[in-house]
mmCIF file of C-alpha atoms and ligand atoms in Angstrom:
data_model
loop_
_atom_site.group_PDB
_atom_site.id
_atom_site.type_symbol
_atom_site.label_atom_id
_atom_site.label_comp_id
_atom_site.label_asym_id
_atom_site.label_seq_id
_atom_site.Cartn_x
_atom_site.Cartn_y
_atom_site.Cartn_z
ATOM 1 C CA MET A 1 0.000 0.000 0.000
ATOM 2 C CA SER A 2 1.319 3.472 -0.729
ATOM 3 C CA ALA A 3 1.721 6.006 2.075
ATOM 4 C CA GLY A 4 -1.114 8.020 0.496
ATOM 5 C CA LYS A 5 -3.617 5.344 1.496
ATOM 6 C CA TYR A 6 -2.980 5.868 5.176
ATOM 7 C CA GLN A 7 -4.270 8.612 7.438
ATOM 8 C CA GLN A 8 -1.187 10.713 8.057
ATOM 9 C CA VAL A 9 -0.078 11.378 11.614
ATOM 10 C CA VAL A 10 2.337 14.065 12.784
ATOM 11 C CA ALA A 11 4.005 13.816 16.199
ATOM 12 C CA LEU A 12 5.697 16.760 17.900
ATOM 13 C CA ALA A 13 8.579 15.387 19.934
ATOM 14 C CA GLY A 14 11.280 16.129 22.458
ATOM 15 C CA GLY A 15 13.595 13.331 23.533
ATOM 16 C CA VAL A 16 12.996 10.565 26.048
ATOM 17 C CA GLY A 17 9.271 10.971 26.859
ATOM 18 C CA ALA A 18 8.422 11.314 23.183
ATOM 19 C CA SER A 19 10.487 8.302 22.157
ATOM 20 C CA ARG A 20 8.764 6.123 24.726
ATOM 21 C CA LEU A 21 5.442 6.916 23.075
ATOM 22 C CA LEU A 22 6.646 6.745 19.467
ATOM 23 C CA ARG A 23 7.996 3.232 19.680
ATOM 24 C CA GLY A 24 4.526 2.016 20.693
ATOM 25 C CA LEU A 25 2.764 4.235 18.172
ATOM 26 C CA VAL A 26 4.608 2.674 15.224
ATOM 27 C CA ARG A 27 3.334 -0.732 16.292
ATOM 28 C CA VAL A 28 -0.226 0.536 16.071
ATOM 29 C CA ILE A 29 -0.182 2.681 12.918
ATOM 30 C CA PRO A 30 1.783 2.049 9.712
ATOM 31 C CA PRO A 31 5.255 3.516 10.343
ATOM 32 C CA GLU A 32 5.217 5.141 6.899
ATOM 33 C CA SER A 33 2.161 7.178 7.903
ATOM 34 C CA LEU A 34 4.081 8.898 10.705
ATOM 35 C CA THR A 35 6.118 12.105 10.513
ATOM 36 C CA VAL A 36 7.947 13.153 13.669
ATOM 37 C CA ILE A 37 8.867 16.830 14.021
ATOM 38 C CA VAL A 38 11.663 17.001 16.570
ATOM 39 C CA ASN A 39 12.856 19.816 18.805
ATOM 40 C CA THR A 40 16.337 21.067 17.884
ATOM 41 C CA GLY A 41 16.563 23.662 20.653
ATOM 42 C CA ASP A 42 18.773 21.307 22.674
ATOM 43 C CA ASP A 43 21.292 21.013 19.814
ATOM 44 C CA MET A 44 24.785 22.195 20.525
ATOM 45 C CA VAL A 45 28.287 22.203 19.155
ATOM 46 C CA LEU A 46 30.623 20.289 21.425
ATOM 47 C CA HIS A 47 34.294 19.706 20.569
ATOM 48 C CA GLY A 48 33.395 21.020 17.121
ATOM 49 C CA LEU A 49 30.715 18.346 16.700
ATOM 50 C CA HIS A 50 27.059 19.093 16.000
ATOM 51 C CA VAL A 51 25.057 17.140 18.579
ATOM 52 C CA SER A 52 21.252 16.849 18.198
ATOM 53 C CA PRO A 53 20.197 15.143 21.444
ATOM 54 C CA ASP A 54 16.459 14.866 20.773
ATOM 55 C CA ILE A 55 16.808 13.687 17.164
ATOM 56 C CA ASP A 56 19.312 11.042 18.244
ATOM 57 C CA THR A 57 17.123 9.866 21.124
ATOM 58 C CA VAL A 58 14.155 9.503 18.760
ATOM 59 C CA VAL A 59 16.194 7.666 16.108
ATOM 60 C CA TYR A 60 18.022 5.353 18.520
ATOM 61 C CA THR A 61 14.822 4.494 20.386
ATOM 62 C CA MET A 62 12.803 3.827 17.247
ATOM 63 C CA ALA A 63 15.654 1.652 16.000
ATOM 64 C CA GLY A 64 15.498 -0.323 19.258
ATOM 65 C CA ALA A 65 19.112 0.659 19.920
ATOM 66 C CA ALA A 66 18.736 3.123 22.815
ATOM 67 C CA ASP A 67 20.005 2.272 26.249
ATOM 68 C CA PRO A 68 16.851 1.119 28.058
ATOM 69 C CA ASP A 69 17.885 2.386 31.504
ATOM 70 C CA ARG A 70 19.297 5.788 30.622
ATOM 71 C CA GLY A 71 16.719 6.442 27.898
ATOM 72 C CA TRP A 72 19.345 8.344 25.892
ATOM 73 C CA GLY A 73 22.473 7.190 24.096
ATOM 74 C CA LEU A 74 23.110 3.707 22.761
ATOM 75 C CA ALA A 75 22.857 0.370 24.523
ATOM 76 C CA GLU A 76 26.083 -1.517 25.224
ATOM 77 C CA GLU A 77 28.011 1.730 24.849
ATOM 78 C CA THR A 78 31.662 2.166 25.781
ATOM 79 C CA TRP A 79 33.312 5.424 26.828
ATOM 80 C CA ASN A 80 36.945 5.109 25.712
ATOM 81 C CA ALA A 81 37.019 8.306 23.652
ATOM 82 C CA LEU A 82 35.604 10.292 26.579
ATOM 83 C CA SER A 83 38.321 8.950 28.917
ATOM 84 C CA ALA A 84 40.944 9.755 26.296
ATOM 85 C CA MET A 85 39.642 13.340 26.094
ATOM 86 C CA GLU A 86 40.304 13.754 29.812
ATOM 87 C CA ARG A 87 44.016 13.409 29.103
ATOM 88 C CA TYR A 88 43.823 16.670 27.149
ATOM 89 C CA GLY A 89 41.781 18.411 29.827
ATOM 90 C CA MET A 90 38.796 18.605 27.500
ATOM 91 C CA ASP A 91 35.296 19.131 28.905
ATOM 92 C CA THR A 92 33.773 15.739 29.571
ATOM 93 C CA TRP A 93 30.582 16.743 31.402
ATOM 94 C CA PHE A 94 28.482 15.773 28.387
ATOM 95 C CA ALA A 95 28.787 12.014 28.054
ATOM 96 C CA LEU A 96 29.585 11.060 24.478
ATOM 97 C CA GLY A 97 29.762 7.304 24.003
ATOM 98 C CA ASP A 98 32.099 5.746 21.464
ATOM 99 C CA LYS A 99 29.344 4.525 19.146
ATOM 100 C CA ASP A 100 27.297 7.683 19.633
ATOM 101 C CA LEU A 101 30.330 9.740 18.567
ATOM 102 C CA ALA A 102 30.099 8.225 15.097
ATOM 103 C CA THR A 103 26.663 9.820 14.669
ATOM 104 C CA HIS A 104 27.977 13.266 15.631
ATOM 105 C CA VAL A 105 31.040 12.935 13.410
ATOM 106 C CA PHE A 106 28.827 11.862 10.506
ATOM 107 C CA ARG A 107 26.332 14.697 11.060
ATOM 108 C CA THR A 108 29.078 17.291 11.407
ATOM 109 C CA SER A 109 30.946 16.154 8.310
ATOM 110 C CA ARG A 110 27.785 16.079 6.188
ATOM 111 C CA LEU A 111 26.759 19.549 7.410
ATOM 112 C CA ALA A 112 30.271 20.817 6.650
ATOM 113 C CA ALA A 113 29.917 19.373 3.141
ATOM 114 C CA GLY A 114 26.823 21.524 2.669
ATOM 115 C CA ALA A 115 23.970 19.086 3.376
ATOM 116 C CA GLY A 116 21.038 20.464 5.382
ATOM 117 C CA LEU A 117 20.100 19.125 8.808
ATOM 118 C CA ALA A 118 16.900 17.579 7.370
ATOM 119 C CA THR A 119 18.862 15.616 4.759
ATOM 120 C CA VAL A 120 21.438 14.468 7.290
ATOM 121 C CA THR A 121 18.703 13.474 9.748
ATOM 122 C CA ALA A 122 17.030 11.403 7.011
ATOM 123 C CA GLU A 123 20.371 9.756 6.247
ATOM 124 C CA ILE A 124 20.912 8.912 9.909
ATOM 125 C CA ALA A 125 17.365 7.541 10.270
ATOM 126 C CA ARG A 126 17.805 5.436 7.128
ATOM 127 C CA ALA A 127 21.118 4.058 8.386
ATOM 128 C CA TRP A 128 19.291 2.900 11.524
ATOM 129 C CA GLY A 129 16.407 1.405 9.546
ATOM 130 C CA VAL A 130 13.894 3.885 10.978
ATOM 131 C CA VAL A 131 10.885 4.104 8.645
ATOM 132 C CA PRO A 132 8.866 7.097 9.945
ATOM 133 C CA ARG A 133 9.992 10.456 8.633
ATOM 134 C CA ILE A 134 12.101 12.214 11.277
ATOM 135 C CA LEU A 135 12.312 15.962 10.661
ATOM 136 C CA PRO A 136 14.108 18.692 12.595
ATOM 137 C CA MET A 137 11.703 21.554 13.392
ATOM 138 C CA THR A 138 14.061 23.964 11.586
ATOM 139 C CA GLU A 139 17.505 24.054 10.041
ATOM 140 C CA ASP A 140 18.193 27.405 11.658
ATOM 141 C CA ARG A 141 19.984 27.702 14.935
ATOM 142 C CA VAL A 142 17.670 27.764 17.937
ATOM 143 C CA GLU A 143 19.133 27.408 21.400
ATOM 144 C CA ASN A 144 17.205 26.626 24.576
ATOM 145 C CA ARG A 145 18.727 28.753 27.328
ATOM 146 C CA VAL A 146 17.997 28.574 31.029
ATOM 147 C CA VAL A 147 18.745 31.509 33.306
ATOM 148 C CA VAL A 148 19.461 30.462 36.890
ATOM 149 C CA GLU A 149 20.377 32.332 40.025
ATOM 150 C CA GLU A 150 23.652 31.206 41.513
ATOM 151 C CA GLY A 151 25.470 32.910 44.348
ATOM 152 C CA GLY A 152 23.416 36.085 43.952
ATOM 153 C CA ARG A 153 24.000 36.472 40.227
ATOM 154 C CA GLU A 154 22.304 35.366 37.049
ATOM 155 C CA LEU A 155 23.825 32.630 34.931
ATOM 156 C CA ASP A 156 22.552 32.198 31.381
ATOM 157 C CA LEU A 157 23.173 28.559 30.441
ATOM 158 C CA HIS A 158 22.620 26.378 27.387
ATOM 159 C CA PHE A 159 19.889 23.870 28.333
ATOM 160 C CA GLN A 160 22.377 20.981 28.284
ATOM 161 C CA GLU A 161 24.756 22.903 30.555
ATOM 162 C CA TYR A 162 21.835 23.506 32.920
ATOM 163 C CA LEU A 163 20.690 19.886 32.789
ATOM 164 C CA VAL A 164 23.933 17.950 32.709
ATOM 165 C CA HIS A 165 26.774 20.217 33.814
ATOM 166 C CA HIS A 166 24.903 22.031 36.599
ATOM 167 C CA GLY A 167 22.558 19.138 37.530
ATOM 168 C CA SER A 168 19.311 21.094 36.837
ATOM 169 C CA PRO A 169 19.167 23.287 39.963
ATOM 170 C CA ASP A 170 15.848 24.646 41.271
ATOM 171 C CA SER A 171 16.818 28.288 40.977
ATOM 172 C CA VAL A 172 15.451 28.794 37.460
ATOM 173 C CA LEU A 173 14.531 32.409 36.743
ATOM 174 C CA ARG A 174 13.422 31.902 33.144
ATOM 175 C CA ALA A 175 13.977 29.826 30.045
ATOM 176 C CA TYR A 176 13.908 30.987 26.454
ATOM 177 C CA ALA A 177 14.601 29.643 22.985
ATOM 178 C CA ALA A 178 17.177 31.994 21.464
ATOM 179 C CA GLY A 179 16.683 32.555 17.747
ATOM 180 C CA VAL A 180 13.312 30.859 17.542
ATOM 181 C CA SER A 181 11.251 33.841 16.437
ATOM 182 C CA SER A 182 13.316 34.265 13.272
ATOM 183 C CA ALA A 183 13.727 30.536 12.561
ATOM 184 C CA GLN A 184 12.303 29.232 9.300
ATOM 185 C CA ALA A 185 10.137 26.166 9.693
ATOM 186 C CA LEU A 186 11.262 23.203 7.683
ATOM 187 C CA PRO A 187 8.936 23.245 4.621
ATOM 188 C CA GLU A 188 8.453 19.456 4.815
ATOM 189 C CA ALA A 189 7.311 19.868 8.424
ATOM 190 C CA VAL A 190 4.721 22.457 7.433
ATOM 191 C CA ALA A 191 3.529 20.245 4.540
ATOM 192 C CA ALA A 192 3.244 17.253 6.885
ATOM 193 C CA ILE A 193 1.130 19.291 9.315
ATOM 194 C CA GLU A 194 -1.089 20.437 6.447
ATOM 195 C CA ALA A 195 -1.610 16.830 5.318
ATOM 196 C CA ALA A 196 -2.106 15.393 8.803
ATOM 197 C CA HIS A 197 -5.268 13.707 9.962
ATOM 198 C CA ALA A 198 -3.998 13.905 13.534
ATOM 199 C CA ILE A 199 -1.271 15.737 15.427
ATOM 200 C CA VAL A 200 0.082 14.040 18.539
ATOM 201 C CA PHE A 201 1.803 16.184 21.151
ATOM 202 C CA CYS A 202 4.146 13.678 22.812
ATOM 203 C CA PRO A 203 4.645 13.649 26.605
ATOM 204 C CA SER A 204 7.598 16.006 26.357
ATOM 205 C CA ASN A 205 8.780 18.993 28.288
ATOM 206 C CA PRO A 206 6.361 21.809 27.359
ATOM 207 C CA VAL A 207 8.925 24.575 27.958
ATOM 208 C CA VAL A 208 12.056 23.282 26.239
ATOM 209 C CA SER A 209 10.647 20.715 23.774
ATOM 210 C CA ILE A 210 7.079 21.293 22.546
ATOM 211 C CA GLY A 211 7.165 25.053 23.294
ATOM 212 C CA PRO A 212 10.128 25.734 20.996
ATOM 213 C CA ILE A 213 8.614 23.611 18.186
ATOM 214 C CA LEU A 214 5.379 25.635 18.326
ATOM 215 C CA ALA A 215 7.375 28.870 18.663
ATOM 216 C CA VAL A 216 8.960 28.356 15.232
ATOM 217 C CA PRO A 217 6.582 30.796 13.526
ATOM 218 C CA GLY A 218 5.775 28.648 10.463
ATOM 219 C CA ILE A 219 5.100 25.594 12.585
ATOM 220 C CA GLY A 220 2.939 27.291 15.206
ATOM 221 C CA ALA A 221 0.885 28.903 12.424
ATOM 222 C CA ALA A 222 0.501 25.608 10.532
ATOM 223 C CA VAL A 223 -0.618 23.818 13.693
ATOM 224 C CA SER A 224 -3.199 26.550 14.430
ATOM 225 C CA ARG A 225 -4.489 26.499 10.819
ATOM 226 C CA SER A 226 -4.653 22.734 10.685
ATOM 227 C CA ARG A 227 -8.055 21.071 10.946
ATOM 228 C CA ALA A 228 -6.334 17.867 12.131
ATOM 229 C CA ARG A 229 -7.397 16.271 15.407
ATOM 230 C CA LYS A 230 -4.889 17.358 18.043
ATOM 231 C CA ILE A 231 -4.157 15.246 21.078
ATOM 232 C CA ALA A 232 -1.524 15.645 23.797
ATOM 233 C CA VAL A 233 -0.223 13.306 26.484
ATOM 234 C CA SER A 234 0.606 14.949 29.802
ATOM 235 C CA PRO A 235 4.283 14.654 30.800
ATOM 236 C CA ILE A 236 3.188 15.425 34.358
ATOM 237 C CA VAL A 237 2.030 12.358 36.241
ATOM 238 C CA GLY A 238 0.883 12.456 39.864
ATOM 239 C CA GLY A 239 1.772 16.154 40.046
ATOM 240 C CA ALA A 240 5.423 15.688 38.993
ATOM 241 C CA PRO A 241 7.483 15.011 35.881
ATOM 242 C CA VAL A 242 8.235 11.342 35.280
ATOM 243 C CA ARG A 243 11.874 12.392 34.891
ATOM 244 C CA GLY A 244 13.859 15.526 34.193
ATOM 245 C CA PRO A 245 13.430 19.165 35.227
ATOM 246 C CA ALA A 246 10.038 19.964 33.649
ATOM 247 C CA ASP A 247 8.723 21.047 37.085
ATOM 248 C CA ARG A 248 11.427 23.690 37.548
ATOM 249 C CA LEU A 249 11.047 24.998 34.015
ATOM 250 C CA MET A 250 7.247 25.007 34.139
ATOM 251 C CA ARG A 251 7.243 26.909 37.432
ATOM 252 C CA SER A 252 9.588 29.531 35.986
ATOM 253 C CA ALA A 253 7.185 29.968 33.062
ATOM 254 C CA GLY A 254 4.195 30.340 35.381
ATOM 255 C CA ILE A 255 2.711 26.962 34.425
ATOM 256 C CA ASP A 256 1.194 24.984 37.294
ATOM 257 C CA VAL A 257 3.042 21.665 37.697
ATOM 258 C CA SER A 258 0.016 19.422 37.176
ATOM 259 C CA CYS A 259 -1.970 17.960 34.330
ATOM 260 C CA VAL A 260 -4.339 20.917 34.744
ATOM 261 C CA GLY A 261 -1.375 23.251 34.158
ATOM 262 C CA ILE A 262 -0.613 21.283 31.001
ATOM 263 C CA ALA A 263 -4.271 21.543 29.922
ATOM 264 C CA ARG A 264 -4.198 25.317 30.427
ATOM 265 C CA TYR A 265 -0.920 25.575 28.516
ATOM 266 C CA TYR A 266 -2.364 23.654 25.558
ATOM 267 C CA ALA A 267 -5.855 25.217 25.760
ATOM 268 C CA GLY A 268 -6.963 26.381 22.336
ATOM 269 C CA ILE A 269 -4.196 24.338 20.703
ATOM 270 C CA VAL A 270 -5.170 20.711 21.368
ATOM 271 C CA ASP A 271 -8.701 19.292 21.455
ATOM 272 C CA THR A 272 -7.846 16.432 23.799
ATOM 273 C CA LEU A 273 -5.407 15.855 26.658
ATOM 274 C CA VAL A 274 -4.619 12.383 27.955
ATOM 275 C CA ILE A 275 -3.897 12.470 31.669
ATOM 276 C CA ASP A 276 -2.691 9.674 33.872
ATOM 277 C CA GLU A 277 -4.894 7.438 35.999
ATOM 278 C CA ARG A 278 -3.041 8.759 39.029
ATOM 279 C CA ASP A 279 -4.451 12.218 38.247
ATOM 280 C CA ARG A 280 -8.002 11.006 37.693
ATOM 281 C CA GLU A 281 -9.447 13.419 40.262
ATOM 282 C CA GLN A 282 -8.265 16.340 38.095
ATOM 283 C CA ALA A 283 -10.124 15.121 35.010
ATOM 284 C CA GLU A 284 -13.025 17.498 35.593
ATOM 285 C CA ASP A 285 -10.734 20.522 35.817
ATOM 286 C CA VAL A 286 -8.897 19.423 32.685
ATOM 287 C CA ALA A 287 -12.244 19.045 30.909
ATOM 288 C CA THR A 288 -12.923 22.765 31.361
ATOM 289 C CA HIS A 289 -10.040 23.384 28.928
ATOM 290 C CA CYS A 290 -10.325 20.489 26.477
ATOM 291 C CA LYS A 291 -11.604 16.954 26.167
ATOM 292 C CA CYS A 292 -9.949 14.711 28.743
ATOM 293 C CA ILE A 293 -9.042 11.042 28.463
ATOM 294 C CA VAL A 294 -7.768 9.171 31.523
ATOM 295 C CA ALA A 295 -5.326 6.316 30.877
ATOM 296 C CA ASN A 296 -2.125 4.744 32.076
ATOM 297 C CA THR A 297 0.563 7.022 30.648
ATOM 298 C CA LEU A 298 3.619 5.490 32.313
ATOM 299 C CA ILE A 299 5.088 4.006 29.191
ATOM 300 C CA SER A 300 8.652 2.916 29.804
ATOM 301 C CA GLU A 301 7.461 -0.603 28.872
ATOM 302 C CA LEU A 302 6.728 -1.160 25.206
ATOM 303 C CA ARG A 303 3.436 -2.883 25.956
ATOM 304 C CA ALA A 304 2.185 0.144 27.927
ATOM 305 C CA SER A 305 3.277 2.454 25.120
ATOM 306 C CA GLU A 306 1.375 0.366 22.597
ATOM 307 C CA ALA A 307 -1.755 0.335 24.785
ATOM 308 C CA LEU A 308 -1.607 4.127 25.193
ATOM 309 C CA SER A 309 -1.081 4.511 21.442
ATOM 310 C CA ARG A 310 -4.291 2.581 20.754
ATOM 311 C CA ILE A 311 -6.157 4.912 23.097
ATOM 312 C CA LEU A 312 -4.642 7.924 21.320
ATOM 313 C CA CYS A 313 -5.676 6.584 17.926
ATOM 314 C CA GLU A 314 -9.190 6.007 19.143
ATOM 315 C CA GLY A 315 -9.224 9.519 20.601
ATOM 316 C CA VAL A 316 -8.360 11.078 17.245
ATOM 317 C CA ASP A 317 -10.281 8.651 15.095
ATOM 318 C CA ILE A 318 -7.296 6.977 13.437
ATOM 319 C CA ARG A 319 -8.073 3.588 11.962
ATOM 320 C CA THR A 320 -5.500 1.068 13.070
ATOM 321 C CA PRO A 321 -4.772 -1.777 10.645
ATOM 322 C CA GLN A 322 -6.127 -4.454 13.017
ATOM 323 C CA GLU A 323 -9.574 -2.844 12.991
HETATM 324 P P1 GDP B 401 14.065 15.288 27.019
HETATM 325 O O1 GDP B 401 14.442 16.194 25.867
HETATM 326 O O2 GDP B 401 14.767 13.982 27.039
HETATM 327 O O3 GDP B 401 13.965 15.965 28.345
HETATM 328 O O4 GDP B 401 12.679 14.777 26.625
HETATM 329 P P2 GDP B 401 11.222 15.230 26.537
HETATM 330 O O5 GDP B 401 11.048 16.683 26.428
HETATM 331 O O6 GDP B 401 10.556 14.311 25.539
HETATM 332 O O7 GDP B 401 10.726 14.668 27.862
HETATM 333 C C1 GDP B 401 10.810 14.978 29.135
HETATM 334 C C2 GDP B 401 9.400 14.789 29.684
HETATM 335 O O8 GDP B 401 8.928 13.474 29.364
HETATM 336 C C3 GDP B 401 9.402 14.891 31.164
HETATM 337 O O9 GDP B 401 8.567 15.953 31.520
HETATM 338 C C4 GDP B 401 8.840 13.564 31.628
HETATM 339 O O10 GDP B 401 7.954 13.723 32.675
HETATM 340 C C5 GDP B 401 8.141 13.018 30.411
HETATM 341 N N1 GDP B 401 8.118 11.555 30.411
HETATM 342 C C6 GDP B 401 9.169 10.721 30.394
HETATM 343 N N2 GDP B 401 8.740 9.438 30.463
HETATM 344 C C7 GDP B 401 7.379 9.479 30.522
HETATM 345 C C8 GDP B 401 6.352 8.483 30.616
HETATM 346 O O11 GDP B 401 6.587 7.258 30.667
HETATM 347 N N3 GDP B 401 5.051 8.935 30.661
HETATM 348 C C9 GDP B 401 4.721 10.270 30.620
HETATM 349 N N4 GDP B 401 3.436 10.613 30.671
HETATM 350 N N5 GDP B 401 5.680 11.218 30.538
HETATM 351 C C10 GDP B 401 6.976 10.830 30.480
#
């Protein structure tokens, strides 16, 4: 069957939370019907290498190659290059595994040869046998920055420096995506949104993952214009993030750290929010902002991810092949 015969689905994705959902989703819908638009605000140049953490997490996870415990990086990784860098006094706070390094070297060399990030991302996905289309939100430079208070002064950090180097402290004053308002949306991403039957907002950090994707002007506008069914999964479960610093970043942005806060944040953008069973008592409040579905959203296990994906498909009226 050609891809045109399927209802097209677009997913907006950060890293780990999104990947957990996507690997179940592709077992429920035809992988060729899925386009994933990935946040590039966490990208950075490290040791001269272009690292795209969220794209790599999505690709590695969909390829079944991600480390299952860490959620990022590759399984059965070794760290010899990183140890060797220490000899030269290089920064080693950002863990680059030996196998993972090959991806960054490849990406950097292809970009230096003039290929665009979308082309290189497609090449990387193909090399890993990943069928869904993985698209960066933009090829322009966007940088998630987190301003923290430390010792009475403000420190303006790259998101990865905040997360990894500084251990995501509580003292967040604000976060912003530098360069996003002048970033050009990837035309293929806009076209995918226009052709989508449904748009899935993955359970990702709203401030540094989904927020920056929607803040790329062409993407935010295409999502608003789109008549597609729009469904989000709350990354906040039981009043806290499942992992990572979403609570600190949400608080700094004035978003209540709860599924109701997520519903308010997405009000007018999504029609439906899936909240976790553990937050069932907040379903009524959520329903004042959008339709609310209650389900198990803890999806580190593939089976749970697949079950949630079926619920999502039902929620947005996507026919799954088994039906
Ligand atoms: P990052 O770039 O790796 O931080 O990835 P994301 O932006 O995709 O995801 C971080 C968010 O994913 C956090 O707010 C987590 O709470 C959420 N998350 C991770 N695992 C799960 C899960 O199993 N279920 C739900 N509902 N959210 C999750």
